[in-house]
mmCIF file of C-alpha atoms in Angstrom:
data_model
loop_
_atom_site.group_PDB
_atom_site.id
_atom_site.type_symbol
_atom_site.label_atom_id
_atom_site.label_comp_id
_atom_site.label_asym_id
_atom_site.label_seq_id
_atom_site.Cartn_x
_atom_site.Cartn_y
_atom_site.Cartn_z
ATOM 1 C CA MET H 1 9.398 18.641 -13.635
ATOM 2 C CA SER H 2 8.057 21.185 -16.138
ATOM 3 C CA SER H 3 7.792 18.467 -18.802
ATOM 4 C CA THR H 4 4.862 16.817 -16.998
ATOM 5 C CA SER H 5 1.295 17.342 -18.155
ATOM 6 C CA GLN H 6 -1.373 19.248 -16.278
ATOM 7 C CA LYS H 7 -3.104 15.906 -15.699
ATOM 8 C CA HIS H 8 0.085 14.588 -14.081
ATOM 9 C CA ARG H 9 0.460 17.642 -11.857
ATOM 10 C CA ASN H 10 -3.191 17.489 -10.802
ATOM 11 C CA PHE H 11 -2.881 13.808 -9.881
ATOM 12 C CA VAL H 12 0.317 14.228 -7.866
ATOM 13 C CA ALA H 13 -1.042 17.312 -6.067
ATOM 14 C CA GLU H 14 -3.546 15.477 -3.882
ATOM 15 C CA PRO H 15 -4.242 12.161 -2.111
ATOM 16 C CA MET H 16 -5.415 9.221 -4.213
ATOM 17 C CA GLY H 17 -8.884 8.766 -2.744
ATOM 18 C CA GLU H 18 -11.366 7.246 -5.181
ATOM 19 C CA LYS H 19 -9.903 8.732 -8.361
ATOM 20 C CA PRO H 20 -10.921 6.917 -11.535
ATOM 21 C CA VAL H 21 -8.186 5.157 -13.469
ATOM 22 C CA THR H 22 -8.512 7.783 -16.223
ATOM 23 C CA ASP H 23 -7.103 10.429 -13.838
ATOM 24 C CA LEU H 24 -3.681 8.798 -14.241
ATOM 25 C CA ALA H 25 -1.340 10.511 -16.684
ATOM 26 C CA GLY H 26 -1.067 8.479 -19.879
ATOM 27 C CA VAL H 27 -4.455 6.814 -19.377
ATOM 28 C CA GLY H 28 -7.255 8.186 -21.527
ATOM 29 C CA GLU H 29 -10.745 6.876 -22.183
ATOM 30 C CA VAL H 30 -9.664 3.938 -24.366
ATOM 31 C CA LEU H 31 -6.967 2.624 -22.015
ATOM 32 C CA GLY H 32 -9.224 3.397 -19.070
ATOM 33 C CA LYS H 33 -11.947 1.144 -20.473
ATOM 34 C CA ARG H 34 -9.431 -1.631 -21.098
ATOM 35 C CA LEU H 35 -8.064 -1.346 -17.555
ATOM 36 C CA GLU H 36 -11.584 -1.337 -16.118
ATOM 37 C CA GLY H 37 -12.317 -4.464 -18.145
ATOM 38 C CA ALA H 38 -9.271 -6.094 -16.537
ATOM 39 C CA GLY H 39 -10.541 -5.181 -13.053
ATOM 40 C CA PHE H 40 -8.509 -1.986 -12.568
ATOM 41 C CA ASP H 41 -11.304 0.569 -12.261
ATOM 42 C CA LYS H 42 -9.675 2.967 -9.776
ATOM 43 C CA ALA H 43 -6.287 4.653 -9.772
ATOM 44 C CA TYR H 44 -5.481 2.963 -6.454
ATOM 45 C CA THR H 45 -5.830 -0.493 -8.030
ATOM 46 C CA VAL H 46 -3.189 0.451 -10.612
ATOM 47 C CA LEU H 47 -1.080 1.879 -7.771
ATOM 48 C CA GLY H 48 -1.385 -1.499 -6.046
ATOM 49 C CA GLN H 49 -0.015 -3.268 -9.113
ATOM 50 C CA PHE H 50 2.752 -0.638 -9.312
ATOM 51 C CA LEU H 51 3.728 -1.465 -5.722
ATOM 52 C CA VAL H 52 3.449 -5.239 -6.260
ATOM 53 C CA LEU H 53 5.941 -4.798 -9.105
ATOM 54 C CA LYS H 54 8.217 -2.979 -6.622
ATOM 55 C CA LYS H 55 8.086 0.305 -8.565
ATOM 56 C CA GLU H 56 10.208 -1.297 -11.303
ATOM 57 C CA LYS H 57 9.784 0.826 -14.413
ATOM 58 C CA GLU H 58 10.318 -1.927 -16.980
ATOM 59 C CA LEU H 59 8.058 -4.412 -15.196
ATOM 60 C CA PHE H 60 5.273 -1.861 -14.730
ATOM 61 C CA GLN H 61 5.429 -0.639 -18.316
ATOM 62 C CA GLU H 62 5.388 -4.229 -19.598
ATOM 63 C CA TRP H 63 2.392 -5.008 -17.359
ATOM 64 C CA LEU H 64 0.525 -1.927 -18.629
ATOM 65 C CA LYS H 65 1.310 -2.869 -22.225
ATOM 66 C CA ASP H 66 0.101 -6.442 -21.662
ATOM 67 C CA THR H 67 -2.991 -5.411 -19.699
ATOM 68 C CA CYS H 68 -4.378 -2.586 -21.819
ATOM 69 C CA ASN H 69 -2.110 -2.344 -24.882
ATOM 70 C CA ALA H 70 -0.534 0.948 -23.739
ATOM 71 C CA ASN H 71 2.221 2.316 -25.936
ATOM 72 C CA SER H 72 5.638 3.268 -24.571
ATOM 73 C CA LYS H 73 4.754 6.948 -24.042
ATOM 74 C CA GLN H 74 1.482 6.140 -22.274
ATOM 75 C CA SER H 75 3.118 3.584 -20.001
ATOM 76 C CA ALA H 76 6.062 5.903 -19.258
ATOM 77 C CA ASP H 77 3.675 8.757 -18.380
ATOM 78 C CA CYS H 78 1.637 6.502 -16.106
ATOM 79 C CA TYR H 79 4.763 5.118 -14.433
ATOM 80 C CA GLN H 80 6.151 8.598 -13.767
ATOM 81 C CA CYS H 81 2.803 9.790 -12.445
ATOM 82 C CA LEU H 82 2.600 6.951 -9.911
ATOM 83 C CA LYS H 83 6.271 7.251 -8.980
ATOM 84 C CA ASP H 84 5.927 10.983 -8.308
ATOM 85 C CA TRP H 85 2.730 10.395 -6.334
ATOM 86 C CA CYS H 86 4.513 7.777 -4.181
ATOM 87 C CA ASP H 87 7.452 10.142 -3.619
ATOM 88 C CA GLU H 88 4.968 12.749 -2.401
ATOM 89 C CA PHE H 89 2.627 10.630 -0.246
ATOM 90 C CA LEU H 90 4.337 7.369 0.769
#
């Protein structure tokens, strides 16, 4: 688990609440703006899509790539962040 970023650890450490989408690991300002433009303005909306895709890594990463042009590292970081959060809270 030591390979995760501080952003990842901060996100997984507490309930989702109203966190902005940019609090997700792998999602910076540019991807955040693109996600907001696609209607995903909060981290919980991205979590919803993650759950709709049944936590399938390939499907989620493909969706993130298609939705906001995330690269493979960004989408992998975001996937792992949401997966770890779900393991902790769901």
